[in-house]
Each structure stands twice: as structure tokens, then as C-alpha cells.
């Protein structure tokens, strides 16, 4: 086990709704990265938070946003859900000191109907 | 754009045999590479990593080889066991706009035949 936890495990929403996903990082890690994994694909980088600031973003629209809290836990918010947002959402924590191993949580399976 | 990819999408091996999973990368500036194992319904699990100043690294039953000349990465699993059945991803960690983000390939599904 990595010590990275995510909630909820599964979630079903309808198109147009908003969703918040949560992640608790491994003890001692100050960096959280979020990834979207569509079925049968590799994870795609959404964004990264380092010491409560967004520290890089992938090719995702602004309706994907996030937060990192003083205890380094994090939230991913997605507004105006679309059917294509259905995926496994993964968070990964790391020490944040340059290129460093990212340890993943179990993910949240989001289904948009 | 630059990406990480895999040569073989599926691999079936007999229990006890050695497995080799290959990966090509195109970003010559990448200096850190990681292999992850992902079982069905779970998040990716770290297996082994290697930095660009090395060409081989060994772990327990696993070895990663890095050939920077041809930009090729491989994962060798010795004495493959049924519990090794999973999808394996190689990933490169690159710096983009200040963050260290992982770029994954599509994955190779390893099936172990008992």
C-alpha cells in the first residue's frame, strides 16, 4: 500500500453536474498530481499541486480545477460534466523535489450518464 | 508531440518463464523513467525506476534496462508468476512549466499461463 487514499471509490453523475474528488497524500509528501485514465488507456496528466499552488497543467479545460490544503491533501473539481469525463481519476503524491517517484492512490471511478 | 509508447500491447507467458516488456520513448531530454503495474480496478503500483545516468537497475525479480542511444526501455520479470498478470506501463517524468509530470504509454497486458 502506498498510503495515498482517495474518496469516493465510485461515483455516478449526470451530464452538466459538478463533482469533487478527494485525495490524501502519503505522509511526508508535499506534491499531488491528478491524472485521468480512460478505459484501456494510460493515465493522462491533469495538473499538479506543490505546496498549495498549481505547479503545471496538462491539456484539460478550465472546468477541471483543483485545490491543495495545508496538510497537502487535495481536491479535483470538475464542472459541467460531459459524457467523456467518465474515467478513473487517479491522484499521486511525491516529495516534489525534482523528478521523483509518484505513488498512486486506488482511484475514483466516475461515470457520467 | 513527444510521447512514450510500447511495442507490444499483449504478452502471454508460461508460469516460471521470464517476461520482457518493451517501451520506446521519444523525448531525449527525459532523465527519469518508471515502470508501473496496474491490476484491474486498482491504481498503478510502482515497480522500479531508473535515471538516465544508468543503463541497468535490478530489483526483486525485476530488471529495467535503459538504452539511451535508441531511446528504448525494457522491463524484465524473472520466473513470472500468476500474480504478475496485470497491465504494465512505462512512464517518463519530464519537466513542463515547472512541474514534473508523468507521460504514460498505452500499456502492455501481461497474462501468465499456469
PDB file of C-alpha atoms in Angstrom:
ATOM      1  CA  UNK A   1       0.000   0.000   0.000  1.00  0.00           C
ATOM      2  CA  UNK A   2       1.188   3.493  -0.897  1.00  0.00           C
ATOM      3  CA  UNK A   3      -0.581   5.423   1.844  1.00  0.00           C
ATOM      4  CA  UNK A   4      -2.374   7.517  -0.774  1.00  0.00           C
ATOM      5  CA  UNK A   5      -6.139   7.410  -0.301  1.00  0.00           C
ATOM      6  CA  UNK A   6      -8.943   8.659  -2.492  1.00  0.00           C
ATOM      7  CA  UNK A   7     -12.656   9.159  -1.999  1.00  0.00           C
ATOM      8  CA  UNK A   8     -15.192   8.247  -3.079  1.00  0.00           C
ATOM      9  CA  UNK A   9     -14.394   4.914  -4.705  1.00  0.00           C
ATOM     10  CA  UNK A  10     -17.175   5.153  -7.238  1.00  0.00           C
ATOM     11  CA  UNK A  11     -19.427   7.985  -8.315  1.00  0.00           C
ATOM     12  CA  UNK A  12     -22.280   8.340 -10.788  1.00  0.00           C
ATOM     13  CA  UNK A  13     -23.279  11.775 -12.066  1.00  0.00           C
ATOM     14  CA  UNK A  14     -25.377  13.140 -14.879  1.00  0.00           C
ATOM     15  CA  UNK A  15     -24.225  15.409 -17.649  1.00  0.00           C
ATOM     16  CA  UNK A  16     -23.962  19.057 -16.583  1.00  0.00           C
ATOM     17  CA  UNK A  17     -23.447  18.314 -12.898  1.00  0.00           C
ATOM     18  CA  UNK A  18     -20.389  19.142 -10.849  1.00  0.00           C
ATOM     19  CA  UNK A  19     -18.176  16.705  -8.922  1.00  0.00           C
ATOM     20  CA  UNK A  20     -15.483  16.928  -6.256  1.00  0.00           C
ATOM     21  CA  UNK A  21     -12.952  14.154  -5.768  1.00  0.00           C
ATOM     22  CA  UNK A  22     -10.595  13.945  -2.805  1.00  0.00           C
ATOM     23  CA  UNK A  23      -7.090  12.691  -2.206  1.00  0.00           C
ATOM     24  CA  UNK A  24      -4.920  12.318   0.874  1.00  0.00           C
ATOM     25  CA  UNK A  25      -1.231  12.145   0.087  1.00  0.00           C
ATOM     26  CA  UNK A  26       1.389   9.868   1.581  1.00  0.00           C
ATOM     27  CA  UNK A  27       2.864  11.133   4.834  1.00  0.00           C
ATOM     28  CA  UNK A  28       5.776  13.498   4.185  1.00  0.00           C
ATOM     29  CA  UNK A  29       4.801  14.227   0.578  1.00  0.00           C
ATOM     30  CA  UNK A  30       4.054  17.836  -0.399  1.00  0.00           C
ATOM     31  CA  UNK A  31       3.125  17.344  -4.060  1.00  0.00           C
ATOM     32  CA  UNK A  32      -0.060  15.907  -5.511  1.00  0.00           C
ATOM     33  CA  UNK A  33      -0.680  15.201  -9.183  1.00  0.00           C
ATOM     34  CA  UNK A  34      -4.013  14.279 -10.750  1.00  0.00           C
ATOM     35  CA  UNK A  35      -4.447  12.005 -13.755  1.00  0.00           C
ATOM     36  CA  UNK A  36      -7.411  10.888 -15.830  1.00  0.00           C
ATOM     37  CA  UNK A  37      -7.401   7.329 -17.122  1.00  0.00           C
ATOM     38  CA  UNK A  38      -9.936   6.401 -19.776  1.00  0.00           C
ATOM     39  CA  UNK A  39     -10.753   2.724 -20.224  1.00  0.00           C
ATOM     40  CA  UNK A  40      -7.924   0.888 -21.959  1.00  0.00           C
ATOM     41  CA  UNK A  41      -5.604   3.899 -21.941  1.00  0.00           C
ATOM     42  CA  UNK A  42      -2.683   5.129 -19.913  1.00  0.00           C
ATOM     43  CA  UNK A  43      -3.209   7.898 -17.372  1.00  0.00           C
ATOM     44  CA  UNK A  44      -3.217  11.467 -18.711  1.00  0.00           C
ATOM     45  CA  UNK A  45      -1.781  14.315 -16.629  1.00  0.00           C
ATOM     46  CA  UNK A  46      -4.372  16.877 -15.500  1.00  0.00           C
ATOM     47  CA  UNK A  47      -2.413  19.099 -13.120  1.00  0.00           C
ATOM     48  CA  UNK A  48      -0.027  19.144 -10.193  1.00  0.00           C
ATOM     49  CA  UNK A  49      -0.066  20.983  -6.870  1.00  0.00           C
ATOM     50  CA  UNK A  50       3.054  21.792  -4.918  1.00  0.00           C
ATOM     51  CA  UNK A  51       2.796  23.432  -1.503  1.00  0.00           C
ATOM     52  CA  UNK A  52      -0.778  24.592  -2.211  1.00  0.00           C
ATOM     53  CA  UNK A  53      -0.017  26.179  -5.598  1.00  0.00           C
ATOM     54  CA  UNK A  54      -0.806  24.808  -9.058  1.00  0.00           C
ATOM     55  CA  UNK A  55       2.528  23.775 -10.460  1.00  0.00           C
ATOM     56  CA  UNK A  56       1.763  22.713 -14.012  1.00  0.00           C
ATOM     57  CA  UNK A  57      -1.235  21.691 -16.059  1.00  0.00           C
ATOM     58  CA  UNK A  58      -1.915  19.251 -18.852  1.00  0.00           C
ATOM     59  CA  UNK A  59      -4.249  19.664 -21.797  1.00  0.00           C
ATOM     60  CA  UNK A  60      -7.506  19.880 -19.860  1.00  0.00           C
ATOM     61  CA  UNK A  61     -10.099  22.685 -19.987  1.00  0.00           C
ATOM     62  CA  UNK A  62     -10.599  25.205 -17.153  1.00  0.00           C
ATOM     63  CA  UNK A  63     -13.674  23.348 -15.905  1.00  0.00           C
ATOM     64  CA  UNK A  64     -11.128  20.979 -14.346  1.00  0.00           C
ATOM     65  CA  UNK A  65      -9.802  22.742 -11.262  1.00  0.00           C
ATOM     66  CA  UNK A  66      -8.192  21.801  -8.014  1.00  0.00           C
ATOM     67  CA  UNK A  67      -7.044  22.745  -4.578  1.00  0.00           C
ATOM     68  CA  UNK A  68      -4.321  21.639  -2.215  1.00  0.00           C
ATOM     69  CA  UNK A  69      -4.693  22.190   1.516  1.00  0.00           C
ATOM     70  CA  UNK A  70      -2.073  22.951   4.196  1.00  0.00           C
ATOM     71  CA  UNK A  71      -1.959  19.271   5.141  1.00  0.00           C
ATOM     72  CA  UNK A  72      -1.199  18.571   1.428  1.00  0.00           C
ATOM     73  CA  UNK A  73      -4.447  16.745   0.784  1.00  0.00           C
ATOM     74  CA  UNK A  74      -6.096  17.758  -2.453  1.00  0.00           C
ATOM     75  CA  UNK A  75      -9.382  18.078  -4.336  1.00  0.00           C
ATOM     76  CA  UNK A  76     -10.186  17.782  -8.008  1.00  0.00           C
ATOM     77  CA  UNK A  77     -13.312  19.625  -9.136  1.00  0.00           C
ATOM     78  CA  UNK A  78     -14.965  19.124 -12.480  1.00  0.00           C
ATOM     79  CA  UNK A  79     -17.791  21.428 -13.568  1.00  0.00           C
ATOM     80  CA  UNK A  80     -20.337  20.955 -16.333  1.00  0.00           C
ATOM     81  CA  UNK A  81     -19.678  17.227 -16.604  1.00  0.00           C
ATOM     82  CA  UNK A  82     -19.620  15.673 -20.056  1.00  0.00           C
ATOM     83  CA  UNK A  83     -20.054  12.043 -21.023  1.00  0.00           C
ATOM     84  CA  UNK A  84     -16.363  11.852 -21.995  1.00  0.00           C
ATOM     85  CA  UNK A  85     -15.388  12.726 -18.431  1.00  0.00           C
ATOM     86  CA  UNK A  86     -16.253   9.151 -17.472  1.00  0.00           C
ATOM     87  CA  UNK A  87     -12.929   7.685 -16.384  1.00  0.00           C
ATOM     88  CA  UNK A  88     -10.784   6.565 -13.479  1.00  0.00           C
ATOM     89  CA  UNK A  89      -9.331   9.599 -11.710  1.00  0.00           C
ATOM     90  CA  UNK A  90      -6.016   8.981 -10.038  1.00  0.00           C
ATOM     91  CA  UNK A  91      -4.031  11.085  -7.676  1.00  0.00           C
ATOM     92  CA  UNK A  92      -0.359  10.555  -6.999  1.00  0.00           C
ATOM     93  CA  UNK A  93       1.815  12.030  -4.287  1.00  0.00           C
ATOM     94  CA  UNK A  94       5.529  12.696  -4.283  1.00  0.00           C
ATOM     95  CA  UNK A  95       8.194  14.579  -2.396  1.00  0.00           C
ATOM     96  CA  UNK A  96       8.203  17.304  -5.020  1.00  0.00           C
ATOM     97  CA  UNK A  97      11.944  17.793  -5.063  1.00  0.00           C
ATOM     98  CA  UNK A  98      12.575  17.498  -8.782  1.00  0.00           C
ATOM     99  CA  UNK A  99      11.906  14.323 -10.704  1.00  0.00           C
ATOM    100  CA  UNK A 100      10.683  11.962  -8.066  1.00  0.00           C
ATOM    101  CA  UNK A 101       8.653   8.787  -7.817  1.00  0.00           C
ATOM    102  CA  UNK A 102       4.926   9.405  -7.810  1.00  0.00           C
ATOM    103  CA  UNK A 103       2.871   6.974  -5.751  1.00  0.00           C
ATOM    104  CA  UNK A 104      -0.713   6.448  -6.808  1.00  0.00           C
ATOM    105  CA  UNK A 105      -3.910   6.017  -4.897  1.00  0.00           C
ATOM    106  CA  UNK A 106      -6.583   3.472  -5.853  1.00  0.00           C
ATOM    107  CA  UNK A 107      -8.538   5.979  -7.934  1.00  0.00           C
ATOM    108  CA  UNK A 108     -12.127   7.174  -8.151  1.00  0.00           C
ATOM    109  CA  UNK A 109     -14.275   5.659 -10.890  1.00  0.00           C
ATOM    110  CA  UNK A 110     -16.541   8.414 -12.265  1.00  0.00           C
ATOM    111  CA  UNK A 111     -19.423   7.551 -14.538  1.00  0.00           C
ATOM    112  CA  UNK A 112     -21.293  10.352 -16.281  1.00  0.00           C
ATOM    113  CA  UNK A 113     -24.725   9.464 -17.648  1.00  0.00           C
TER     114      UNK A 113
ATOM    115  CA  UNK B   1       4.312  15.790 -29.669  1.00  0.00           C
ATOM    116  CA  UNK B   2       6.788  13.685 -27.779  1.00  0.00           C
ATOM    117  CA  UNK B   3       5.433  10.559 -26.167  1.00  0.00           C
ATOM    118  CA  UNK B   4       6.172   7.272 -24.568  1.00  0.00           C
ATOM    119  CA  UNK B   5       4.896   4.155 -26.310  1.00  0.00           C
ATOM    120  CA  UNK B   6       5.020   0.391 -26.098  1.00  0.00           C
ATOM    121  CA  UNK B   7       5.917  -2.103 -28.832  1.00  0.00           C
ATOM    122  CA  UNK B   8       3.608  -4.946 -27.748  1.00  0.00           C
ATOM    123  CA  UNK B   9       0.077  -4.448 -26.467  1.00  0.00           C
ATOM    124  CA  UNK B  10      -0.312  -8.021 -25.119  1.00  0.00           C
ATOM    125  CA  UNK B  11       2.076 -10.654 -23.861  1.00  0.00           C
ATOM    126  CA  UNK B  12       1.315 -14.212 -22.749  1.00  0.00           C
ATOM    127  CA  UNK B  13       3.958 -16.194 -20.898  1.00  0.00           C
ATOM    128  CA  UNK B  14       4.118 -19.549 -19.195  1.00  0.00           C
ATOM    129  CA  UNK B  15       4.417 -19.534 -15.421  1.00  0.00           C
ATOM    130  CA  UNK B  16       8.068 -19.768 -14.466  1.00  0.00           C
ATOM    131  CA  UNK B  17       9.356 -18.246 -17.695  1.00  0.00           C
ATOM    132  CA  UNK B  18      10.935 -14.825 -17.928  1.00  0.00           C
ATOM    133  CA  UNK B  19       8.934 -11.889 -19.314  1.00  0.00           C
ATOM    134  CA  UNK B  20      10.256  -8.937 -21.240  1.00  0.00           C
ATOM    135  CA  UNK B  21       8.134  -5.835 -21.799  1.00  0.00           C
ATOM    136  CA  UNK B  22       9.466  -3.145 -24.113  1.00  0.00           C
ATOM    137  CA  UNK B  23       8.918   0.585 -24.342  1.00  0.00           C
ATOM    138  CA  UNK B  24      10.123   3.285 -26.714  1.00  0.00           C
ATOM    139  CA  UNK B  25      10.393   6.899 -25.720  1.00  0.00           C
ATOM    140  CA  UNK B  26      10.941   9.911 -27.923  1.00  0.00           C
ATOM    141  CA  UNK B  27      11.885  12.718 -25.529  1.00  0.00           C
ATOM    142  CA  UNK B  28      15.668  12.555 -25.433  1.00  0.00           C
ATOM    143  CA  UNK B  29      15.669  15.144 -22.638  1.00  0.00           C
ATOM    144  CA  UNK B  30      13.864  12.821 -20.215  1.00  0.00           C
ATOM    145  CA  UNK B  31      16.057  11.730 -17.360  1.00  0.00           C
ATOM    146  CA  UNK B  32      13.770   9.637 -15.196  1.00  0.00           C
ATOM    147  CA  UNK B  33      11.758   6.562 -16.115  1.00  0.00           C
ATOM    148  CA  UNK B  34       9.384   4.438 -14.087  1.00  0.00           C
ATOM    149  CA  UNK B  35       7.605   1.131 -14.586  1.00  0.00           C
ATOM    150  CA  UNK B  36       4.185   0.728 -13.051  1.00  0.00           C
ATOM    151  CA  UNK B  37       1.974  -2.336 -12.685  1.00  0.00           C
ATOM    152  CA  UNK B  38      -1.778  -1.868 -12.726  1.00  0.00           C
ATOM    153  CA  UNK B  39      -4.166  -4.610 -11.718  1.00  0.00           C
ATOM    154  CA  UNK B  40      -7.810  -4.463 -12.674  1.00  0.00           C
ATOM    155  CA  UNK B  41      -9.703  -1.828 -10.686  1.00  0.00           C
ATOM    156  CA  UNK B  42      -6.605  -0.531  -8.914  1.00  0.00           C
ATOM    157  CA  UNK B  43      -4.222   2.385  -9.234  1.00  0.00           C
ATOM    158  CA  UNK B  44      -0.761   1.997 -10.804  1.00  0.00           C
ATOM    159  CA  UNK B  45       1.758   0.403  -8.473  1.00  0.00           C
ATOM    160  CA  UNK B  46       5.422   1.421  -8.580  1.00  0.00           C
ATOM    161  CA  UNK B  47       7.713  -1.421  -9.650  1.00  0.00           C
ATOM    162  CA  UNK B  48      11.100   0.022 -10.430  1.00  0.00           C
ATOM    163  CA  UNK B  49      12.683   3.197 -11.732  1.00  0.00           C
ATOM    164  CA  UNK B  50      15.852   4.261 -13.489  1.00  0.00           C
ATOM    165  CA  UNK B  51      17.582   7.555 -14.123  1.00  0.00           C
ATOM    166  CA  UNK B  52      19.310   8.441 -17.350  1.00  0.00           C
ATOM    167  CA  UNK B  53      22.789   8.188 -15.857  1.00  0.00           C
ATOM    168  CA  UNK B  54      22.268   4.423 -15.513  1.00  0.00           C
ATOM    169  CA  UNK B  55      21.663   1.687 -18.083  1.00  0.00           C
ATOM    170  CA  UNK B  56      20.526  -1.098 -15.759  1.00  0.00           C
ATOM    171  CA  UNK B  57      18.850  -1.408 -12.428  1.00  0.00           C
ATOM    172  CA  UNK B  58      17.741  -4.527 -10.593  1.00  0.00           C
ATOM    173  CA  UNK B  59      15.057  -5.139  -8.036  1.00  0.00           C
ATOM    174  CA  UNK B  60      13.455  -8.228  -6.634  1.00  0.00           C
ATOM    175  CA  UNK B  61      12.777 -10.424  -9.714  1.00  0.00           C
ATOM    176  CA  UNK B  62      12.669  -7.321 -11.934  1.00  0.00           C
ATOM    177  CA  UNK B  63      15.310  -5.584 -14.002  1.00  0.00           C
ATOM    178  CA  UNK B  64      14.969  -2.392 -16.004  1.00  0.00           C
ATOM    179  CA  UNK B  65      17.280  -1.696 -18.920  1.00  0.00           C
ATOM    180  CA  UNK B  66      17.707   1.714 -20.499  1.00  0.00           C
ATOM    181  CA  UNK B  67      19.272   2.214 -23.917  1.00  0.00           C
ATOM    182  CA  UNK B  68      19.598   5.933 -24.473  1.00  0.00           C
ATOM    183  CA  UNK B  69      21.133   5.505 -27.923  1.00  0.00           C
ATOM    184  CA  UNK B  70      17.922   4.077 -29.357  1.00  0.00           C
ATOM    185  CA  UNK B  71      15.627   5.536 -26.699  1.00  0.00           C
ATOM    186  CA  UNK B  72      14.410   2.172 -25.515  1.00  0.00           C
ATOM    187  CA  UNK B  73      13.368   0.908 -22.103  1.00  0.00           C
ATOM    188  CA  UNK B  74      12.585  -2.647 -21.068  1.00  0.00           C
ATOM    189  CA  UNK B  75      11.273  -4.436 -18.017  1.00  0.00           C
ATOM    190  CA  UNK B  76      12.381  -7.983 -17.372  1.00  0.00           C
ATOM    191  CA  UNK B  77      10.467 -10.133 -14.897  1.00  0.00           C
ATOM    192  CA  UNK B  78      12.207 -13.312 -13.806  1.00  0.00           C
ATOM    193  CA  UNK B  79      10.275 -16.513 -13.068  1.00  0.00           C
ATOM    194  CA  UNK B  80       6.924 -14.970 -13.916  1.00  0.00           C
ATOM    195  CA  UNK B  81       4.124 -15.848 -11.505  1.00  0.00           C
ATOM    196  CA  UNK B  82       0.320 -15.721 -11.860  1.00  0.00           C
ATOM    197  CA  UNK B  83       0.315 -12.681  -9.570  1.00  0.00           C
ATOM    198  CA  UNK B  84       2.336 -10.813 -12.185  1.00  0.00           C
ATOM    199  CA  UNK B  85      -0.688 -10.777 -14.504  1.00  0.00           C
ATOM    200  CA  UNK B  86      -1.567  -7.104 -14.968  1.00  0.00           C
ATOM    201  CA  UNK B  87      -1.123  -4.168 -17.323  1.00  0.00           C
ATOM    202  CA  UNK B  88       2.364  -2.699 -17.264  1.00  0.00           C
ATOM    203  CA  UNK B  89       3.063   0.925 -18.095  1.00  0.00           C
ATOM    204  CA  UNK B  90       6.313   2.680 -18.662  1.00  0.00           C
ATOM    205  CA  UNK B  91       6.305   6.365 -17.864  1.00  0.00           C
ATOM    206  CA  UNK B  92       8.768   9.155 -18.292  1.00  0.00           C
ATOM    207  CA  UNK B  93       8.889  12.045 -15.924  1.00  0.00           C
ATOM    208  CA  UNK B  94       9.579  15.338 -17.638  1.00  0.00           C
ATOM    209  CA  UNK B  95       9.591  18.904 -16.551  1.00  0.00           C
ATOM    210  CA  UNK B  96       6.874  21.042 -18.108  1.00  0.00           C
ATOM    211  CA  UNK B  97       6.259  24.579 -16.920  1.00  0.00           C
ATOM    212  CA  UNK B  98       7.778  23.798 -13.556  1.00  0.00           C
ATOM    213  CA  UNK B  99       6.001  20.565 -12.794  1.00  0.00           C
ATOM    214  CA  UNK B 100       7.278  17.045 -13.036  1.00  0.00           C
ATOM    215  CA  UNK B 101       4.548  15.219 -14.872  1.00  0.00           C
ATOM    216  CA  UNK B 102       4.405  11.605 -15.922  1.00  0.00           C
ATOM    217  CA  UNK B 103       3.773  10.724 -19.545  1.00  0.00           C
ATOM    218  CA  UNK B 104       2.460   7.181 -19.915  1.00  0.00           C
ATOM    219  CA  UNK B 105       2.270   4.817 -22.819  1.00  0.00           C
ATOM    220  CA  UNK B 106      -0.834   2.756 -23.530  1.00  0.00           C
ATOM    221  CA  UNK B 107       0.344  -0.250 -21.556  1.00  0.00           C
ATOM    222  CA  UNK B 108       1.120  -3.908 -22.147  1.00  0.00           C
ATOM    223  CA  UNK B 109      -1.177  -6.569 -20.757  1.00  0.00           C
ATOM    224  CA  UNK B 110       0.771  -9.472 -19.317  1.00  0.00           C
ATOM    225  CA  UNK B 111      -1.087 -12.779 -18.992  1.00  0.00           C
ATOM    226  CA  UNK B 112       0.591 -15.619 -17.132  1.00  0.00           C
ATOM    227  CA  UNK B 113      -0.446 -19.119 -18.154  1.00  0.00           C
ATOM    228  CA  UNK B 114      -0.398 -21.535 -15.187  1.00  0.00           C
TER     229      UNK B 114
END
